[in-house]
Amino acid sequence: MPESAFYAAVESRRTVRDFLPDPVPREVLDRALDAARLAPSSSNLQPWEFIIIRDPKVRQAANAACLDQQPAKTAPVLIALVTHRDTWRRNRDEILRIFKGRGPLRPSQAAYYRRIVPLIYTTGPFGILGPLKRFFSRVASLFKPTPNLMSRSDIRIMAHKSTALAAATFMLAMRAEGYDTCPMEGFDPWRAEALLGLPRGVEVNMFLAVGRRSDTGVWWDRALMPREWAVREI
Ligand SMILES: Cc1cc2nc3c(=O)[nH]c(=O)nc-3n(C[C@H](O)[C@H](O)[C@H](O)COP(=O)(O)O)c2cc1C
């Protein structure tokens, strides 16, 4: 790999499962969170929220919801990264407000955010439009390339995809700062959602344990799949 701060962060990032108790400076965490906010997202709708768990009682319950995994128990900082599948309207309006604040809305911006985004993301009450939209897209696709006009489950996948990209950006930013992370999907989703008071349409994407690795923080050597299983050309 070429020598650069980026590749150094990519190469040295490992899942760390045992952390030193050293605190993570607020400004370091904030820089990495702000880097994560720049991650790409579907239609730029940024469906993520990083919940930094500070309250000791909540933290203890969150550790338990993370099945008392060692990284959760030892990390000085624990973050619940949640994904919102119902904030697309609010966030679409914010995008339009930002664009309008910079001058007249470009026709392409107006068309995309006023027509196309609602067409893709509206699923109607109880999601009843979802299967119809999906069926319509599937049939139309037989005749010409057609986007998937999403059902509720498609929107859920979209929200999780985009949120995971924010997680990856955050983890690499922390590594570039000399800190470590452990992404965790080994948790009890029902307890985690109750603990965080998440409403319908909001789910925990993953927990992120953050801190500095201890000498025994990296448990296993890297095990990479053969390159041809991961990359091919057609
Ligand atoms: C979505 C996701 C969920 C994960 N969940 C856990 C987890 O609950 N506990 C854990 O110890 N590691 C977890 N990991 C870490 C993986 O086991 C780890 O990334 C993988 O073994 C590769 O090791 P590396 O990150 O050090 O390269 C998770 C990773 C991802 C991307």
Short mmCIF file of C-alpha atoms and ligand atoms in Angstrom, two decimals:
data_model
loop_
_atom_site.label_atom_id
_atom_site.label_comp_id
_atom_site.label_asym_id
_atom_site.label_seq_id
_atom_site.Cartn_x
_atom_site.Cartn_y
_atom_site.Cartn_z
CA MET A 1 0.00 0.00 0.00
CA PRO A 2 1.23 3.55 -0.65
CA GLU A 3 2.55 5.41 2.36
CA SER A 4 -0.03 7.93 3.48
CA ALA A 5 -1.87 8.77 6.67
CA PHE A 6 -5.00 7.27 5.14
CA TYR A 7 -3.48 3.87 4.32
CA ALA A 8 -1.63 3.84 7.65
CA ALA A 9 -4.99 4.23 9.42
CA VAL A 10 -6.62 1.54 7.25
CA GLU A 11 -3.76 -0.93 7.84
CA SER A 12 -3.42 -0.36 11.57
CA ARG A 13 -7.13 -0.39 12.37
CA ARG A 14 -7.99 -3.56 14.16
CA THR A 15 -10.97 -4.61 16.21
CA VAL A 16 -9.82 -3.99 19.76
CA ARG A 17 -11.41 -6.01 22.51
CA ASP A 18 -9.51 -4.80 25.56
CA PHE A 19 -8.95 -1.12 26.24
CA LEU A 20 -6.78 0.96 28.55
CA PRO A 21 -8.78 3.13 30.96
CA ASP A 22 -7.23 6.36 29.51
CA PRO A 23 -9.98 8.83 28.64
CA VAL A 24 -10.58 9.89 25.03
CA PRO A 25 -10.19 13.69 24.74
CA ARG A 26 -13.44 15.37 23.78
CA GLU A 27 -11.87 17.18 20.82
CA VAL A 28 -10.51 13.92 19.38
CA LEU A 29 -13.93 12.28 19.62
CA ASP A 30 -15.59 15.36 18.11
CA ARG A 31 -13.19 15.44 15.15
CA ALA A 32 -13.87 11.77 14.38
CA LEU A 33 -17.63 12.28 14.74
CA ASP A 34 -17.46 15.25 12.37
CA ALA A 35 -15.49 13.13 9.90
CA ALA A 36 -18.20 10.45 10.16
CA ARG A 37 -20.86 13.06 9.36
CA LEU A 38 -19.16 13.49 5.97
CA ALA A 39 -19.73 9.85 5.04
CA PRO A 40 -21.74 9.21 1.88
CA SER A 41 -25.41 8.36 2.37
CA SER A 42 -28.35 7.47 0.18
CA SER A 43 -29.69 10.74 -1.35
CA ASN A 44 -27.47 12.49 1.25
CA LEU A 45 -30.22 11.83 3.80
CA GLN A 46 -27.74 11.04 6.63
CA PRO A 47 -30.01 8.64 8.56
CA TRP A 48 -27.58 8.17 11.46
CA GLU A 49 -27.23 9.34 15.04
CA PHE A 50 -24.26 8.67 17.33
CA ILE A 51 -25.45 8.45 20.95
CA ILE A 52 -22.50 8.84 23.32
CA ILE A 53 -23.37 7.07 26.54
CA ARG A 54 -22.19 9.16 29.49
CA ASP A 55 -24.62 8.31 32.31
CA PRO A 56 -22.94 5.59 34.45
CA LYS A 57 -26.24 3.77 35.07
CA VAL A 58 -27.15 3.77 31.38
CA ARG A 59 -23.60 2.68 30.61
CA GLN A 60 -23.86 -0.31 32.91
CA ALA A 61 -27.14 -1.37 31.32
CA ALA A 62 -25.65 -0.78 27.86
CA ASN A 63 -22.70 -3.03 28.71
CA ALA A 64 -25.20 -5.70 29.72
CA ALA A 65 -27.18 -5.14 26.47
CA CYS A 66 -23.85 -5.68 24.68
CA LEU A 67 -23.82 -9.08 26.39
CA ASP A 68 -21.06 -7.83 28.70
CA GLN A 69 -18.55 -8.25 25.91
CA GLN A 70 -15.03 -7.35 27.00
CA PRO A 71 -14.74 -4.32 24.65
CA ALA A 72 -17.96 -2.84 26.06
CA LYS A 73 -16.84 -3.43 29.63
CA THR A 74 -13.34 -1.96 29.22
CA ALA A 75 -13.78 0.91 26.74
CA PRO A 76 -13.70 4.41 28.23
CA VAL A 77 -16.32 5.49 25.65
CA LEU A 78 -19.31 3.54 24.40
CA ILE A 79 -21.42 4.83 21.53
CA ALA A 80 -24.76 3.51 20.32
CA LEU A 81 -24.92 4.20 16.60
CA VAL A 82 -28.57 4.29 15.61
CA THR A 83 -30.25 4.44 12.24
CA HIS A 84 -33.45 6.36 11.46
CA ARG A 85 -35.60 5.15 8.62
CA ASP A 86 -38.32 7.78 9.05
CA THR A 87 -36.31 11.01 9.07
CA TRP A 88 -36.06 11.33 5.31
CA ARG A 89 -38.70 14.10 5.11
CA ARG A 90 -37.12 16.20 7.86
CA ASN A 91 -33.65 15.72 6.38
CA ARG A 92 -34.86 16.38 2.83
CA ASP A 93 -36.39 19.67 4.05
CA GLU A 94 -33.10 20.59 5.74
CA ILE A 95 -31.18 19.94 2.51
CA LEU A 96 -33.61 22.16 0.60
CA ARG A 97 -33.33 24.86 3.29
CA ILE A 98 -29.50 24.76 3.07
CA PHE A 99 -29.51 24.94 -0.72
CA LYS A 100 -32.05 27.77 -0.75
CA GLY A 101 -29.96 29.69 1.80
CA ARG A 102 -27.13 29.69 -0.75
CA GLY A 103 -29.18 31.14 -3.62
CA PRO A 104 -31.91 30.05 -5.99
CA LEU A 105 -32.58 26.32 -5.96
CA ARG A 106 -31.15 24.65 -9.07
CA PRO A 107 -33.82 22.87 -11.18
CA SER A 108 -31.96 19.55 -10.69
CA GLN A 109 -31.98 20.03 -6.89
CA ALA A 110 -35.69 20.92 -6.87
CA ALA A 111 -36.58 17.96 -9.09
CA TYR A 112 -34.51 15.50 -7.09
CA TYR A 113 -35.59 16.49 -3.61
CA ARG A 114 -39.19 17.51 -4.36
CA ARG A 115 -40.17 14.75 -6.78
CA ILE A 116 -37.75 11.85 -6.88
CA VAL A 117 -36.96 11.52 -3.17
CA PRO A 118 -40.65 11.44 -2.10
CA LEU A 119 -41.38 8.94 -4.88
CA ILE A 120 -38.64 6.64 -3.61
CA TYR A 121 -39.18 7.04 0.13
CA THR A 122 -42.95 7.42 0.57
CA THR A 123 -44.49 4.11 1.62
CA GLY A 124 -47.89 5.33 2.85
CA PRO A 125 -49.69 4.45 6.08
CA PHE A 126 -48.45 1.12 7.52
CA GLY A 127 -46.20 0.86 4.47
CA ILE A 128 -49.09 -0.26 2.23
CA LEU A 129 -47.67 1.49 -0.82
CA GLY A 130 -44.38 -0.39 -0.45
CA PRO A 131 -45.35 -3.71 -2.09
CA LEU A 132 -47.18 -1.83 -4.87
CA LYS A 133 -44.15 0.33 -5.58
CA ARG A 134 -41.87 -2.69 -5.55
CA PHE A 135 -44.18 -4.58 -7.92
CA PHE A 136 -44.43 -1.59 -10.23
CA SER A 137 -40.61 -1.20 -10.31
CA ARG A 138 -40.14 -4.91 -10.96
CA VAL A 139 -42.55 -4.92 -13.91
CA ALA A 140 -41.20 -1.63 -15.34
CA SER A 141 -37.68 -3.09 -15.07
CA LEU A 142 -38.67 -5.74 -17.63
CA PHE A 143 -38.99 -2.95 -20.19
CA LYS A 144 -36.39 -0.36 -19.14
CA PRO A 145 -33.86 0.20 -16.34
CA THR A 146 -35.90 1.30 -13.33
CA PRO A 147 -34.83 2.20 -9.79
CA ASN A 148 -36.25 0.20 -6.93
CA LEU A 149 -39.09 2.41 -5.66
CA MET A 150 -38.58 1.22 -2.17
CA SER A 151 -40.74 -0.70 0.24
CA ARG A 152 -40.31 -0.22 3.98
CA SER A 153 -37.85 -3.08 4.23
CA ASP A 154 -35.79 -1.59 1.37
CA ILE A 155 -35.71 1.74 3.20
CA ARG A 156 -34.56 -0.04 6.34
CA ILE A 157 -31.69 -1.61 4.39
CA MET A 158 -30.84 1.76 2.85
CA ALA A 159 -30.70 3.38 6.29
CA HIS A 160 -28.48 0.64 7.72
CA LYS A 161 -26.14 0.72 4.70
CA SER A 162 -25.59 4.45 4.98
CA THR A 163 -25.18 4.28 8.77
CA ALA A 164 -22.56 1.54 8.47
CA LEU A 165 -20.55 3.82 6.16
CA ALA A 166 -20.62 6.49 8.86
CA ALA A 167 -19.40 3.84 11.32
CA ALA A 168 -16.50 2.89 9.04
CA THR A 169 -15.52 6.53 8.57
CA PHE A 170 -15.65 7.08 12.33
CA MET A 171 -13.49 4.02 13.08
CA LEU A 172 -10.84 5.05 10.54
CA ALA A 173 -10.86 8.63 11.83
CA MET A 174 -10.33 7.38 15.40
CA ARG A 175 -7.43 5.24 14.19
CA ALA A 176 -5.93 8.24 12.39
CA GLU A 177 -6.11 9.99 15.79
CA GLY A 178 -4.20 7.07 17.41
CA TYR A 179 -7.27 5.53 19.07
CA ASP A 180 -9.06 2.22 18.58
CA THR A 181 -12.57 0.91 18.22
CA CYS A 182 -14.64 -2.24 18.36
CA PRO A 183 -17.82 -2.38 16.27
CA MET A 184 -20.39 -4.61 17.96
CA GLU A 185 -23.49 -6.15 16.54
CA GLY A 186 -23.47 -8.74 19.28
CA PHE A 187 -26.10 -7.07 21.46
CA ASP A 188 -29.68 -7.52 22.58
CA PRO A 189 -31.64 -5.21 20.24
CA TRP A 190 -34.81 -5.16 22.35
CA ARG A 191 -33.01 -4.21 25.55
CA ALA A 192 -30.81 -1.71 23.74
CA GLU A 193 -33.80 0.00 22.11
CA ALA A 194 -35.71 0.15 25.40
CA LEU A 195 -32.68 1.48 27.25
CA LEU A 196 -32.09 4.24 24.71
CA GLY A 197 -35.82 5.01 24.46
CA LEU A 198 -35.81 4.60 20.69
CA PRO A 199 -39.15 5.18 18.97
CA ARG A 200 -40.47 3.06 16.11
CA GLY A 201 -38.41 3.37 12.97
CA VAL A 202 -35.17 3.85 14.91
CA GLU A 203 -32.83 0.89 15.39
CA VAL A 204 -29.39 0.35 16.81
CA ASN A 205 -27.07 -0.22 13.86
CA MET A 206 -24.13 -1.19 16.04
CA PHE A 207 -22.41 -0.24 19.27
CA LEU A 208 -18.93 1.24 19.04
CA ALA A 209 -16.45 0.80 21.87
CA VAL A 210 -13.76 3.48 21.73
CA GLY A 211 -10.43 3.99 23.50
CA ARG A 212 -6.76 3.03 23.36
CA ARG A 213 -5.81 -0.61 22.88
CA SER A 214 -4.18 -2.45 25.76
CA ASP A 215 -1.23 -4.79 25.13
CA THR A 216 -3.71 -7.64 24.80
CA GLY A 217 -6.32 -5.60 22.90
CA VAL A 218 -6.01 -7.37 19.54
CA TRP A 219 -7.06 -10.94 20.07
CA TRP A 220 -6.34 -12.64 16.75
CA ASP A 221 -4.07 -12.17 13.76
CA ARG A 222 -5.64 -10.89 10.59
CA ALA A 223 -7.26 -13.57 8.41
CA LEU A 224 -7.96 -12.27 4.89
CA MET A 225 -9.97 -14.11 2.24
CA PRO A 226 -8.12 -14.74 -1.04
CA ARG A 227 -8.18 -11.62 -3.19
CA GLU A 228 -10.05 -13.40 -6.01
CA TRP A 229 -12.98 -14.10 -3.68
CA ALA A 230 -13.25 -10.40 -2.94
CA VAL A 231 -12.46 -8.80 -6.29
CA ARG A 232 -13.28 -9.86 -9.83
CA GLU A 233 -13.66 -8.33 -13.23
CA ILE A 234 -16.28 -9.16 -15.82
C1 LIG B 1 -21.06 -5.13 11.75
C2 LIG B 1 -19.99 -5.71 12.62
C3 LIG B 1 -20.33 -6.30 13.82
C4 LIG B 1 -19.35 -6.80 14.68
N1 LIG B 1 -19.70 -7.28 15.91
C5 LIG B 1 -18.74 -7.63 16.77
C6 LIG B 1 -19.07 -7.98 18.11
O1 LIG B 1 -20.23 -7.95 18.52
N2 LIG B 1 -18.08 -8.33 18.95
C7 LIG B 1 -16.76 -8.33 18.54
O2 LIG B 1 -15.90 -8.65 19.37
N3 LIG B 1 -16.42 -8.00 17.28
C8 LIG B 1 -17.35 -7.63 16.40
N4 LIG B 1 -17.03 -7.24 15.13
C9 LIG B 1 -15.62 -7.22 14.74
C10 LIG B 1 -15.25 -8.29 13.72
O3 LIG B 1 -15.21 -9.56 14.35
C11 LIG B 1 -13.91 -7.91 13.09
O4 LIG B 1 -14.08 -6.72 12.35
C12 LIG B 1 -13.35 -9.00 12.19
O5 LIG B 1 -13.05 -10.15 12.91
C13 LIG B 1 -12.10 -8.53 11.45
O6 LIG B 1 -11.10 -8.12 12.38
P1 LIG B 1 -10.47 -6.67 12.29
O7 LIG B 1 -11.57 -5.66 12.44
O8 LIG B 1 -9.46 -6.60 13.43
O9 LIG B 1 -9.80 -6.52 10.96
C14 LIG B 1 -17.99 -6.76 14.28
C15 LIG B 1 -17.66 -6.18 13.04
C16 LIG B 1 -18.64 -5.64 12.23
C17 LIG B 1 -18.25 -4.97 10.95
#
